[in-house]
Amino acid sequence: MFRKNTKHQQPALISAASELPEKQRKRLENSWAGTFYKEFFGRIDEETFAVLYSEKASRPNVPVNVLVGLEALKSGYGWSDEELYENYCYNLQVRYALGYDRLGDGDFEIRTLYYFRERLSRYNVEKGINLLEQAFEQITDAQITTLKVRTGMQRMDSTQIASNIVSASRLQLLVEGMQRVERILSEADKARLAESFAPYIRDSAGHYTYRIKGKEAIQEHLDRIGQDIYSLLQELCPTYAAETAYQVLERLFTENFNLVESQAHPKANEEISSGCLQSVDDLEATYRTKGNVHYKGYVANLTETCDPQNAIQLVTKVQVAANNVDDSQLLAEALPNLKERTDLDTMVSDGGYGGEASDKALQETGVTLIQTAIRGRSPSTDKLHLSAFNIKFNPQGKPSKITCPQEQTAPVQASAHQKAFVAHFDPAICQTCPLHEQCPAKPGKRDVRCHLRFTQAEARAAERRRMSQEHAQDRHNLRSAVESSVRSLKHPFPAGKLPVRGIFRMTCMIIGSAAMTNVRRIQRYTTAKIKAMQAIQNEKDRPATSQDSFFVALGRFFAAQLCPRPDLSLVVGC
């Protein structure tokens, strides 16, 4: 039965925190624990999680805000569950952050946390809703409102993250799949198929592949195990088709072999897709090559505010997806939610976020994308590129008007086959244009007008390139800081490897890390603000000479010029 936790709103008269000397108590209140309690824990809407519990009269739940707070702390500090539980029991800062004044209050067994995660996962599977993600967004929106953070301009970046899996070769995965199937068989089936499984269960899959040296030997073993798997799948299908281990082995066979006249032939490496199974323990991890580095796992996408007038920037959204998902798709999925929650009108990103998927979403939401780079080759300097033309789009996202670098404007219409667009420029003006030789608009054989043809995709790519060139002076400063935010997100996890598996648990941990990133930023901001206020008060209390007054006035004048918001002039360090 769900019950809301309100006990933390009434502090105990006698507690471990209240018994601290005043100096230490103040330090506790101003530490991350105090900020966590006020800015995160106190903003959790527990009613959202009521759907996880029975409506029947029964034993009340362990406070939801405590469990959600623990999830954020686990991710923010990279603790194991055992370390998390020990800190919950004995760490005064952790207990203060979770609304407990006295050691011993709120006792529960660690398995309660496991049950809570299981409920969250089951609800996500059934309803497609991640309640932790909803809570993070609700809390962040409240923080943005309280701190008056401008959200019109935001930046986005992605990073590779790995789940807690072993990097295994194709052959090792196939052997491991065979071993998992052998374990689920009945004793009678194990005895009947002992000869088929014998070569693969004598040792671990790692030891099996370790003894095989050379490409020819590996190919020979792939041929043999492929035929054995095919025979076993046929044999076991009537009885074990519903078992997860059987389905995993079937998937491994389909992804790694071609079946020709009942003979299994291993696929070449080039034939295997990036979405193929990377681990029998994590069925959602994928493969990606970025540059010269190979990754197995997922991609985390982060969005944060970046308005230069903000004294503090906050992470507004995090996403986790298979690492073979394109950045433009992540942007397209994030835009509707960001547009609904914030005043987003400009998104700053790197070159990976431009594409057909994001173009459509940007058009629908009315958001402008500014990229620091553009995919593909740089245009030739000897000729005018389409990006030199200013293209106007109609409400349906189709090009309607185009203006050349010499300010000649022409309407855009669909081509004869409706597969592209064409603009006709006045030949009299074009002939006298100093850029005539470099211009891509050329006269036709029968029509003397200068024709410029382009597709919808080319028009969108040209517009992205033009926007990138226009903002070349200020874009780098706005986007570059997101790299440090990405580092903050991954810092609790050594080498970017999270101690969990599966996209849901990976998402929950990244959300928790983002929540702690925001808490730490708010804590630094409030600490700097308090120090600034104290400095101002000390300045007021100190007897001033005429010379002091002159320099104080001069300092305030320059601070006002550099920082238009006078209340934050000292906070931002101007």
Coordinates of C-alpha atoms in Angstrom, one line a residue:
M1 CA 0.0 0.0 0.0
F2 CA 1.3 3.4 -1.0
R3 CA 1.9 6.0 1.7
K4 CA 3.5 9.4 1.2
N5 CA 6.5 10.3 3.3
T6 CA 6.1 13.6 5.2
K7 CA 8.1 12.8 8.3
H8 CA 11.1 14.7 7.0
Q9 CA 9.2 17.9 7.1
Q10 CA 9.1 17.9 10.9
P11 CA 12.8 17.7 12.2
A12 CA 13.4 16.0 15.5
L13 CA 14.2 18.2 18.5
I14 CA 17.0 15.9 19.5
S15 CA 19.0 14.4 16.7
A16 CA 22.5 13.6 15.5
A17 CA 22.4 16.8 13.3
S18 CA 21.1 19.1 16.1
E19 CA 23.8 17.9 18.5
L20 CA 26.6 19.0 16.2
P21 CA 28.4 22.3 17.1
E22 CA 26.8 25.2 15.3
K23 CA 29.8 25.6 13.0
Q24 CA 29.6 22.0 11.9
R25 CA 25.8 22.1 11.6
K26 CA 26.0 25.1 9.3
R27 CA 28.6 23.4 7.2
L28 CA 26.4 20.3 6.9
E29 CA 23.4 22.5 5.8
N30 CA 25.6 24.2 3.2
S31 CA 27.2 21.0 1.9
W32 CA 26.0 18.9 -1.0
A33 CA 23.7 17.0 1.5
G34 CA 21.8 20.2 2.3
T35 CA 21.5 21.1 -1.4
F36 CA 20.4 17.5 -2.2
Y37 CA 17.7 17.6 0.4
K38 CA 16.3 21.0 -0.7
E39 CA 16.8 20.9 -4.4
F40 CA 16.2 17.2 -5.2
F41 CA 14.8 15.1 -2.3
G42 CA 12.2 17.7 -1.3
R43 CA 11.0 18.1 -4.9
I44 CA 10.2 14.4 -5.5
D45 CA 6.5 13.9 -6.3
E46 CA 5.9 10.6 -4.6
E47 CA 2.3 10.4 -6.0
T48 CA 3.8 9.6 -9.4
F49 CA 5.1 6.3 -8.0
A50 CA 1.8 5.2 -6.4
V51 CA 1.0 3.1 -9.4
L52 CA 3.7 0.7 -8.4
Y53 CA 1.9 -0.3 -5.2
S54 CA -1.3 -2.2 -4.3
E55 CA -4.4 -0.2 -3.5
K56 CA -5.5 -2.8 -0.9
A57 CA -5.0 -2.1 2.8
S58 CA -1.6 -3.7 3.5
R59 CA 1.8 -2.9 4.9
P60 CA 2.9 0.6 3.9
N61 CA 5.8 1.1 1.5
V62 CA 9.3 2.2 2.3
P63 CA 9.3 6.0 1.5
V64 CA 9.6 6.4 -2.3
N65 CA 11.5 9.6 -2.0
V66 CA 14.2 7.8 0.0
L67 CA 14.5 5.0 -2.6
V68 CA 14.6 7.5 -5.5
G69 CA 17.2 9.5 -3.6
L70 CA 19.3 6.4 -3.0
E71 CA 19.3 5.6 -6.7
A72 CA 20.6 9.1 -7.5
L73 CA 23.3 8.8 -4.8
K74 CA 24.4 5.4 -6.1
S75 CA 24.9 6.8 -9.6
G76 CA 26.4 10.1 -8.5
Y77 CA 29.1 8.5 -6.4
G78 CA 29.5 5.2 -8.4
W79 CA 28.8 3.1 -5.3
S80 CA 28.0 -0.5 -5.3
D81 CA 24.7 -1.5 -3.6
E82 CA 26.7 -2.6 -0.5
E83 CA 28.5 0.7 -0.3
L84 CA 25.2 2.5 -0.8
Y85 CA 23.6 0.6 2.0
E86 CA 26.5 1.2 4.4
N87 CA 26.5 4.9 3.7
Y88 CA 22.7 5.0 4.2
C89 CA 23.1 3.3 7.6
Y90 CA 26.1 5.2 9.0
N91 CA 26.9 8.3 6.9
L92 CA 25.4 11.4 8.5
Q93 CA 25.6 13.4 5.3
V94 CA 23.7 10.8 3.3
R95 CA 21.0 10.5 6.0
Y96 CA 20.7 14.3 6.2
A97 CA 20.3 14.4 2.4
L98 CA 17.4 11.9 2.7
G99 CA 15.6 13.7 5.4
Y100 CA 16.7 11.7 8.4
D101 CA 18.1 13.5 11.5
R102 CA 18.8 10.5 13.6
L103 CA 20.8 7.3 12.9
G104 CA 18.6 4.3 13.0
D105 CA 15.5 5.9 11.6
G106 CA 14.0 4.6 8.4
D107 CA 15.6 1.1 8.7
F108 CA 14.9 -1.3 5.8
E109 CA 16.6 -4.3 4.2
I110 CA 18.6 -3.8 1.1
R111 CA 16.4 -6.2 -0.8
T112 CA 13.7 -3.5 -0.7
L113 CA 15.8 -1.5 -3.1
Y114 CA 15.9 -4.5 -5.5
Y115 CA 12.1 -4.9 -5.3
F116 CA 11.7 -1.2 -6.1
R117 CA 13.9 -1.5 -9.2
E118 CA 12.0 -4.6 -10.3
R119 CA 8.7 -2.7 -10.0
L120 CA 10.1 0.2 -12.0
S121 CA 11.3 -2.1 -14.7
R122 CA 8.0 -4.1 -14.9
Y123 CA 6.0 -0.8 -15.2
N124 CA 8.4 0.4 -17.9
V125 CA 7.8 -2.8 -19.9
E126 CA 4.1 -2.7 -19.5
K127 CA 3.4 1.0 -20.0
G128 CA 6.6 2.2 -21.8
I129 CA 7.1 4.8 -19.1
N130 CA 10.2 5.3 -17.0
L131 CA 9.1 6.8 -13.8
L132 CA 12.6 7.8 -12.8
E133 CA 12.9 9.8 -16.0
Q134 CA 9.6 11.6 -15.3
A135 CA 10.8 12.4 -11.7
F136 CA 14.1 13.8 -13.0
E137 CA 12.3 16.1 -15.5
Q138 CA 9.8 17.3 -13.0
I139 CA 12.5 18.1 -10.5
T140 CA 14.7 19.8 -13.1
D141 CA 11.8 21.9 -14.3
A142 CA 11.2 23.1 -10.7
Q143 CA 14.9 23.9 -10.3
I144 CA 14.9 25.9 -13.5
T145 CA 11.9 27.9 -12.4
T146 CA 13.3 28.6 -8.9
L147 CA 16.8 29.6 -10.2
K148 CA 15.4 31.5 -13.2
V149 CA 17.5 29.7 -15.7
R150 CA 17.0 30.7 -19.3
T151 CA 16.2 27.7 -21.4
G152 CA 15.8 29.3 -24.9
M153 CA 19.3 28.2 -25.9
Q154 CA 20.5 24.6 -25.2
R155 CA 23.3 22.4 -26.3
M156 CA 23.5 18.6 -26.9
D157 CA 26.2 16.0 -27.1
S158 CA 26.5 12.2 -27.0
T159 CA 29.0 9.8 -25.6
Q160 CA 29.6 6.0 -25.7
I161 CA 28.9 4.0 -22.5
A162 CA 29.4 0.3 -21.9
S163 CA 27.4 -2.1 -19.9
N164 CA 28.8 -4.7 -17.5
I165 CA 29.6 -7.3 -20.2
V166 CA 32.7 -9.2 -21.3
S167 CA 34.0 -8.4 -24.7
A168 CA 33.6 -11.7 -26.5
S169 CA 34.4 -13.0 -30.0
R170 CA 31.8 -14.6 -32.3
L171 CA 33.0 -18.1 -31.5
Q172 CA 33.0 -17.4 -27.7
L173 CA 29.4 -16.1 -27.9
L174 CA 28.3 -19.2 -29.8
V175 CA 29.9 -21.6 -27.3
E176 CA 28.4 -19.6 -24.4
G177 CA 25.0 -19.9 -26.1
M178 CA 25.4 -23.6 -26.4
Q179 CA 26.4 -23.9 -22.7
R180 CA 23.3 -21.9 -21.6
V181 CA 21.0 -24.2 -23.6
E182 CA 22.6 -27.3 -22.1
R183 CA 21.8 -26.0 -18.6
I184 CA 18.1 -25.8 -19.2
L185 CA 17.7 -29.3 -20.5
S186 CA 16.0 -32.0 -18.5
E187 CA 18.2 -34.8 -17.3
A188 CA 16.9 -37.2 -19.9
D189 CA 17.6 -34.7 -22.7
K190 CA 21.1 -34.0 -21.3
A191 CA 21.9 -37.8 -21.5
R192 CA 20.4 -38.1 -24.9
L193 CA 22.3 -35.2 -26.4
A194 CA 25.5 -35.6 -24.4
E195 CA 27.6 -36.4 -27.4
S196 CA 26.5 -33.2 -29.3
F197 CA 27.2 -30.9 -26.3
A198 CA 30.4 -32.7 -25.2
P199 CA 33.0 -30.5 -27.1
Y200 CA 31.5 -27.3 -25.8
I201 CA 30.8 -27.9 -22.1
R202 CA 34.2 -29.3 -20.9
D203 CA 35.4 -25.8 -20.0
S204 CA 34.3 -22.2 -20.1
A205 CA 33.7 -20.5 -23.4
G206 CA 36.7 -18.3 -22.8
H207 CA 39.0 -21.3 -22.4
Y208 CA 37.5 -23.0 -25.4
T209 CA 38.4 -20.1 -27.7
Y210 CA 41.8 -19.4 -26.0
R211 CA 43.1 -22.7 -27.3
I212 CA 42.2 -22.0 -30.9
K213 CA 45.0 -20.2 -32.8
G214 CA 44.9 -18.9 -36.4
K215 CA 42.1 -17.7 -38.7
E216 CA 41.8 -21.1 -40.4
A217 CA 41.3 -22.9 -37.1
I218 CA 38.7 -20.4 -36.1
Q219 CA 36.9 -20.8 -39.4
E220 CA 36.9 -24.6 -39.0
H221 CA 35.4 -24.4 -35.5
L222 CA 32.8 -21.9 -36.8
D223 CA 31.7 -24.3 -39.5
R224 CA 31.4 -27.1 -37.0
I225 CA 29.6 -25.3 -34.3
G226 CA 27.2 -23.7 -36.8
Q227 CA 26.1 -27.2 -38.0
D228 CA 25.8 -28.5 -34.4
I229 CA 23.6 -25.5 -33.4
Y230 CA 21.4 -25.9 -36.4
S231 CA 20.8 -29.6 -35.6
L232 CA 20.1 -28.8 -31.9
L233 CA 17.7 -26.1 -32.7
Q234 CA 15.7 -28.5 -34.9
E235 CA 15.8 -31.1 -32.2
L236 CA 14.9 -28.9 -29.2
C237 CA 12.3 -26.6 -30.8
P238 CA 9.1 -28.5 -29.9
T239 CA 10.0 -28.5 -26.2
Y240 CA 12.2 -25.5 -25.5
A241 CA 11.2 -22.9 -28.0
A242 CA 9.7 -20.6 -25.3
E243 CA 12.9 -20.7 -23.2
T244 CA 15.1 -17.5 -23.2
A245 CA 18.3 -19.6 -23.6
Y246 CA 16.9 -21.3 -26.7
Q247 CA 15.8 -18.0 -28.2
V248 CA 19.2 -16.5 -27.6
L249 CA 20.9 -19.4 -29.4
E250 CA 18.5 -19.1 -32.3
R251 CA 19.2 -15.4 -32.6
L252 CA 23.0 -16.1 -32.5
F253 CA 22.6 -18.7 -35.3
T254 CA 20.5 -16.3 -37.5
E255 CA 22.9 -13.4 -37.1
N256 CA 26.1 -15.4 -37.7
F257 CA 25.2 -18.1 -40.3
N258 CA 23.6 -18.4 -43.7
L259 CA 21.5 -21.6 -44.2
V260 CA 22.0 -23.1 -47.7
E261 CA 20.3 -26.5 -48.3
S262 CA 20.4 -27.4 -44.6
Q263 CA 24.1 -26.5 -44.4
A264 CA 25.2 -23.7 -42.1
H265 CA 27.8 -21.3 -43.6
P266 CA 29.4 -18.6 -41.4
K267 CA 28.7 -15.1 -42.5
A268 CA 31.7 -12.8 -43.4
N269 CA 32.3 -10.1 -40.8
E270 CA 31.0 -7.5 -43.3
E271 CA 27.7 -9.3 -43.5
I272 CA 27.0 -9.0 -39.8
S273 CA 25.0 -6.0 -38.7
S274 CA 26.0 -3.7 -35.9
G275 CA 22.8 -4.7 -34.1
C276 CA 23.9 -8.3 -33.7
L277 CA 24.1 -9.8 -30.2
Q278 CA 27.2 -8.7 -28.2
S279 CA 26.6 -10.6 -25.0
V280 CA 24.3 -13.4 -23.9
D281 CA 23.8 -11.4 -20.7
D282 CA 22.8 -8.1 -22.4
L283 CA 20.5 -8.6 -25.3
E284 CA 20.2 -4.9 -26.1
A285 CA 23.9 -3.9 -26.4
T286 CA 25.1 -3.1 -29.9
Y287 CA 28.3 -2.6 -31.8
R288 CA 29.7 0.6 -33.3
T289 CA 33.0 1.8 -34.8
K290 CA 33.7 5.5 -34.2
G291 CA 36.9 6.7 -35.8
N292 CA 39.3 3.9 -35.2
V293 CA 37.8 2.8 -31.9
H294 CA 35.3 -0.1 -31.5
Y295 CA 32.5 0.1 -28.9
K296 CA 30.1 -2.4 -27.5
G297 CA 27.2 -1.1 -25.5
Y298 CA 25.0 2.1 -25.6
V299 CA 25.1 5.8 -26.3
A300 CA 24.1 8.4 -23.7
N301 CA 22.8 11.7 -25.1
L302 CA 22.9 14.8 -22.9
T303 CA 21.1 18.2 -23.2
E304 CA 21.8 21.2 -21.1
T305 CA 21.1 25.0 -21.0
C306 CA 23.8 27.2 -22.4
D307 CA 22.5 30.8 -22.4
P308 CA 25.5 33.1 -21.8
Q309 CA 23.4 35.2 -19.4
N310 CA 22.8 32.2 -17.0
A311 CA 24.9 32.1 -13.9
I312 CA 24.3 28.4 -13.7
Q313 CA 23.6 25.8 -16.4
L314 CA 21.5 22.7 -15.7
V315 CA 21.1 19.4 -17.5
T316 CA 17.6 19.3 -18.9
K317 CA 17.4 15.8 -20.5
V318 CA 19.3 12.6 -20.8
Q319 CA 18.7 9.7 -23.2
V320 CA 20.2 6.2 -23.5
A321 CA 19.9 4.2 -26.7
A322 CA 21.7 1.4 -28.6
N323 CA 25.0 2.9 -29.8
N324 CA 24.2 2.4 -33.4
V325 CA 21.4 4.9 -33.2
D326 CA 22.3 8.1 -35.1
D327 CA 22.6 11.4 -33.3
S328 CA 20.0 13.0 -35.5
Q329 CA 17.5 10.4 -34.4
L330 CA 18.2 11.2 -30.7
L331 CA 17.7 14.9 -31.4
A332 CA 14.4 14.2 -33.2
E333 CA 13.2 12.1 -30.2
A334 CA 14.2 14.7 -27.6
L335 CA 12.8 17.9 -29.3
P336 CA 9.1 17.4 -28.6
N337 CA 9.7 16.8 -24.9
L338 CA 12.2 19.7 -24.6
K339 CA 9.9 22.1 -26.5
E340 CA 7.0 21.2 -24.2
R341 CA 8.9 21.6 -21.0
T342 CA 11.2 24.6 -21.8
D343 CA 11.4 27.7 -23.9
L344 CA 13.8 26.0 -26.4
D345 CA 14.3 27.9 -29.6
T346 CA 18.0 27.3 -30.5
M347 CA 19.9 24.0 -30.2
V348 CA 23.8 24.0 -30.4
S349 CA 25.4 20.7 -31.4
D350 CA 28.3 19.2 -33.3
G351 CA 28.1 17.9 -36.9
G352 CA 26.5 14.6 -36.1
Y353 CA 23.0 15.9 -35.3
G354 CA 22.1 17.0 -38.8
G355 CA 20.0 14.6 -40.9
E356 CA 16.6 13.8 -42.3
A357 CA 15.1 12.8 -39.0
S358 CA 16.2 15.9 -37.1
D359 CA 15.3 18.2 -40.0
K360 CA 11.7 17.1 -39.8
A361 CA 11.5 17.5 -36.0
L362 CA 13.2 20.9 -36.1
Q363 CA 10.7 22.1 -38.7
E364 CA 7.7 20.9 -36.6
T365 CA 9.0 22.4 -33.4
G366 CA 10.3 25.6 -34.8
V367 CA 13.8 25.1 -33.3
T368 CA 16.9 26.4 -35.0
L369 CA 19.9 24.0 -35.1
I370 CA 23.4 25.6 -35.0
Q371 CA 26.1 23.0 -35.7
T372 CA 29.9 23.5 -35.1
A373 CA 30.6 21.3 -38.1
I374 CA 28.8 19.7 -41.0
R375 CA 29.1 16.1 -42.1
G376 CA 30.7 15.3 -45.5
R377 CA 33.3 17.1 -47.5
S378 CA 33.9 20.8 -47.2
P379 CA 32.6 22.7 -50.3
S380 CA 35.2 23.7 -52.9
T381 CA 36.4 27.3 -52.6
D382 CA 36.5 27.6 -56.4
K383 CA 32.7 27.3 -56.8
L384 CA 29.7 28.7 -55.0
H385 CA 28.0 26.1 -52.8
L386 CA 24.3 25.9 -52.3
S387 CA 24.9 27.0 -48.7
A388 CA 25.8 30.5 -50.1
F389 CA 22.2 30.9 -51.1
N390 CA 19.5 31.8 -48.5
I391 CA 16.7 29.3 -48.8
K392 CA 13.2 30.1 -47.3
F393 CA 10.9 27.2 -46.4
N394 CA 7.1 27.1 -46.3
P395 CA 5.2 25.8 -43.3
Q396 CA 5.2 22.4 -44.8
G397 CA 9.0 22.4 -44.8
K398 CA 9.4 22.7 -48.6
P399 CA 11.7 25.3 -50.2
S400 CA 9.6 28.2 -51.4
K401 CA 12.1 31.0 -52.2
I402 CA 15.8 31.4 -52.7
T403 CA 18.2 34.4 -52.7
C404 CA 21.6 34.3 -54.3
P405 CA 24.7 35.9 -52.7
Q406 CA 24.1 39.0 -55.0
E407 CA 20.6 39.4 -53.5
Q408 CA 18.7 38.2 -56.6
T409 CA 15.6 36.4 -55.3
A410 CA 13.7 33.7 -57.3
P411 CA 10.7 31.5 -56.4
V412 CA 11.3 27.7 -56.0
Q413 CA 9.1 25.2 -57.6
A414 CA 9.0 21.4 -57.9
S415 CA 10.8 19.9 -60.9
A416 CA 9.0 18.2 -63.7
H417 CA 9.3 14.7 -62.1
Q418 CA 8.4 16.0 -58.6
K419 CA 11.7 14.5 -57.2
A420 CA 13.6 17.8 -56.7
F421 CA 13.2 21.6 -56.8
V422 CA 14.3 24.2 -59.3
A423 CA 14.8 28.0 -59.2
H424 CA 15.0 30.2 -62.3
F425 CA 17.1 33.3 -62.2
D426 CA 17.0 36.3 -64.5
P427 CA 19.8 35.8 -67.2
A428 CA 20.2 39.5 -67.7
I429 CA 21.2 39.9 -64.0
C430 CA 23.2 36.7 -63.9
Q431 CA 25.4 37.7 -67.0
T432 CA 26.6 40.9 -65.2
C433 CA 27.1 39.1 -61.9
P434 CA 30.8 39.0 -60.7
L435 CA 30.1 35.4 -59.4
H436 CA 28.7 34.1 -62.7
E437 CA 31.5 31.7 -63.4
Q438 CA 31.4 30.2 -59.9
C439 CA 27.7 30.0 -59.7
P440 CA 26.0 26.6 -59.9
A441 CA 22.9 28.1 -61.6
K442 CA 23.4 27.6 -65.4
P443 CA 21.3 28.4 -68.5
G444 CA 19.5 25.6 -70.2
K445 CA 19.7 24.6 -73.9
R446 CA 16.2 25.8 -74.7
D447 CA 15.4 28.0 -71.7
V448 CA 17.9 30.9 -71.4
R449 CA 17.1 31.4 -67.7
C450 CA 19.7 30.2 -65.2
H451 CA 18.5 27.1 -63.5
L452 CA 19.5 25.9 -60.0
R453 CA 18.3 22.4 -59.1
F454 CA 18.5 20.7 -55.8
T455 CA 16.8 18.1 -53.7
Q456 CA 15.0 18.5 -50.3
A457 CA 17.9 16.9 -48.5
E458 CA 20.4 19.1 -50.3
A459 CA 18.4 22.2 -49.3
R460 CA 18.3 21.2 -45.7
A461 CA 22.0 20.3 -45.6
A462 CA 22.9 23.7 -47.2
E463 CA 20.7 25.5 -44.7
R464 CA 22.6 23.8 -41.8
R465 CA 25.9 24.7 -43.4
R466 CA 24.9 28.3 -43.8
M467 CA 23.7 28.6 -40.2
S468 CA 27.0 27.0 -39.1
Q469 CA 29.0 29.5 -41.0
E470 CA 27.0 32.5 -39.8
H471 CA 27.5 31.5 -36.1
A472 CA 31.2 30.5 -36.6
Q473 CA 32.4 33.3 -34.2
D474 CA 30.3 32.4 -31.1
R475 CA 29.3 28.7 -31.6
H476 CA 32.5 27.1 -30.2
N477 CA 32.3 28.8 -26.8
L478 CA 28.7 27.8 -26.5
R479 CA 29.1 24.1 -27.4
S480 CA 32.6 23.2 -26.0
A481 CA 31.5 23.3 -22.4
V482 CA 29.1 20.4 -22.9
E483 CA 32.2 18.2 -23.1
S484 CA 32.8 18.8 -19.4
S485 CA 29.2 18.0 -18.7
V486 CA 29.6 14.7 -20.5
R487 CA 32.7 14.0 -18.3
S488 CA 30.7 14.8 -15.2
L489 CA 28.0 12.3 -16.3
K490 CA 30.5 9.5 -16.8
H491 CA 33.0 10.3 -14.1
P492 CA 31.5 8.0 -11.4
F493 CA 31.9 5.0 -13.8
P494 CA 35.6 4.0 -14.5
A495 CA 36.3 4.0 -18.3
G496 CA 32.6 4.8 -19.0
K497 CA 31.5 1.2 -18.0
L498 CA 28.4 1.1 -15.9
P499 CA 27.9 -1.8 -13.4
V500 CA 24.6 -2.8 -14.8
R501 CA 23.1 -4.3 -18.0
G502 CA 20.2 -3.6 -20.2
I503 CA 18.9 -0.3 -21.6
F504 CA 16.5 0.3 -18.7
R505 CA 19.0 0.0 -15.9
M506 CA 21.6 1.9 -17.9
T507 CA 19.1 4.7 -18.4
C508 CA 18.2 4.8 -14.7
M509 CA 21.9 5.1 -13.7
I510 CA 22.6 7.9 -16.2
I511 CA 19.5 9.7 -15.0
G512 CA 20.8 9.5 -11.4
S513 CA 24.2 10.7 -12.5
A514 CA 22.6 13.7 -14.3
A515 CA 20.5 14.5 -11.2
M516 CA 23.7 14.6 -9.0
T517 CA 25.5 16.7 -11.6
N518 CA 22.7 19.3 -11.3
V519 CA 22.8 19.1 -7.5
R520 CA 26.6 19.7 -7.4
R521 CA 26.2 22.7 -9.8
I522 CA 23.5 24.2 -7.6
Q523 CA 25.6 23.7 -4.5
R524 CA 28.6 25.4 -6.0
Y525 CA 26.3 28.3 -7.3
T526 CA 24.7 28.8 -3.9
T527 CA 28.1 28.6 -2.1
A528 CA 29.5 31.2 -4.4
K529 CA 26.5 33.4 -3.9
I530 CA 26.7 33.2 -0.1
K531 CA 30.4 34.1 -0.3
A532 CA 29.6 37.1 -2.6
M533 CA 26.9 38.3 -0.2
Q534 CA 29.2 38.0 2.7
A535 CA 31.9 40.0 0.9
I536 CA 29.4 42.7 0.1
Q537 CA 28.3 42.8 3.7
N538 CA 31.9 42.9 5.0
E539 CA 32.5 45.8 2.6
K540 CA 29.6 47.7 3.9
D541 CA 30.6 47.1 7.5
R542 CA 34.2 48.3 6.9
P543 CA 34.9 52.0 7.5
A544 CA 35.4 53.5 4.0
T545 CA 37.9 56.2 3.1
S546 CA 37.3 58.5 0.1
Q547 CA 39.9 56.6 -1.9
D548 CA 38.2 53.3 -1.1
S549 CA 34.8 54.7 -2.2
F550 CA 36.3 55.7 -5.5
F551 CA 37.7 52.2 -6.3
V552 CA 34.5 50.4 -5.0
A553 CA 32.4 52.6 -7.3
L554 CA 34.8 52.0 -10.2
G555 CA 34.7 48.2 -9.6
R556 CA 30.9 48.2 -9.5
F557 CA 30.8 50.1 -12.8
F558 CA 33.0 47.6 -14.6
A559 CA 31.1 44.7 -13.0
A560 CA 27.8 46.1 -14.3
Q561 CA 29.3 46.5 -17.8
L562 CA 30.5 42.8 -17.9
C563 CA 27.6 41.3 -16.1
P564 CA 24.3 42.9 -16.8
R565 CA 22.6 41.1 -13.9
P566 CA 24.0 43.1 -10.9
D567 CA 22.9 40.5 -8.3
L568 CA 25.1 37.9 -10.0
S569 CA 28.1 40.0 -10.9
L570 CA 30.2 38.6 -8.1
V571 CA 28.9 35.0 -8.4
V572 CA 30.1 34.5 -12.0
G573 CA 33.5 35.9 -11.1
C574 CA 33.4 39.2 -13.1

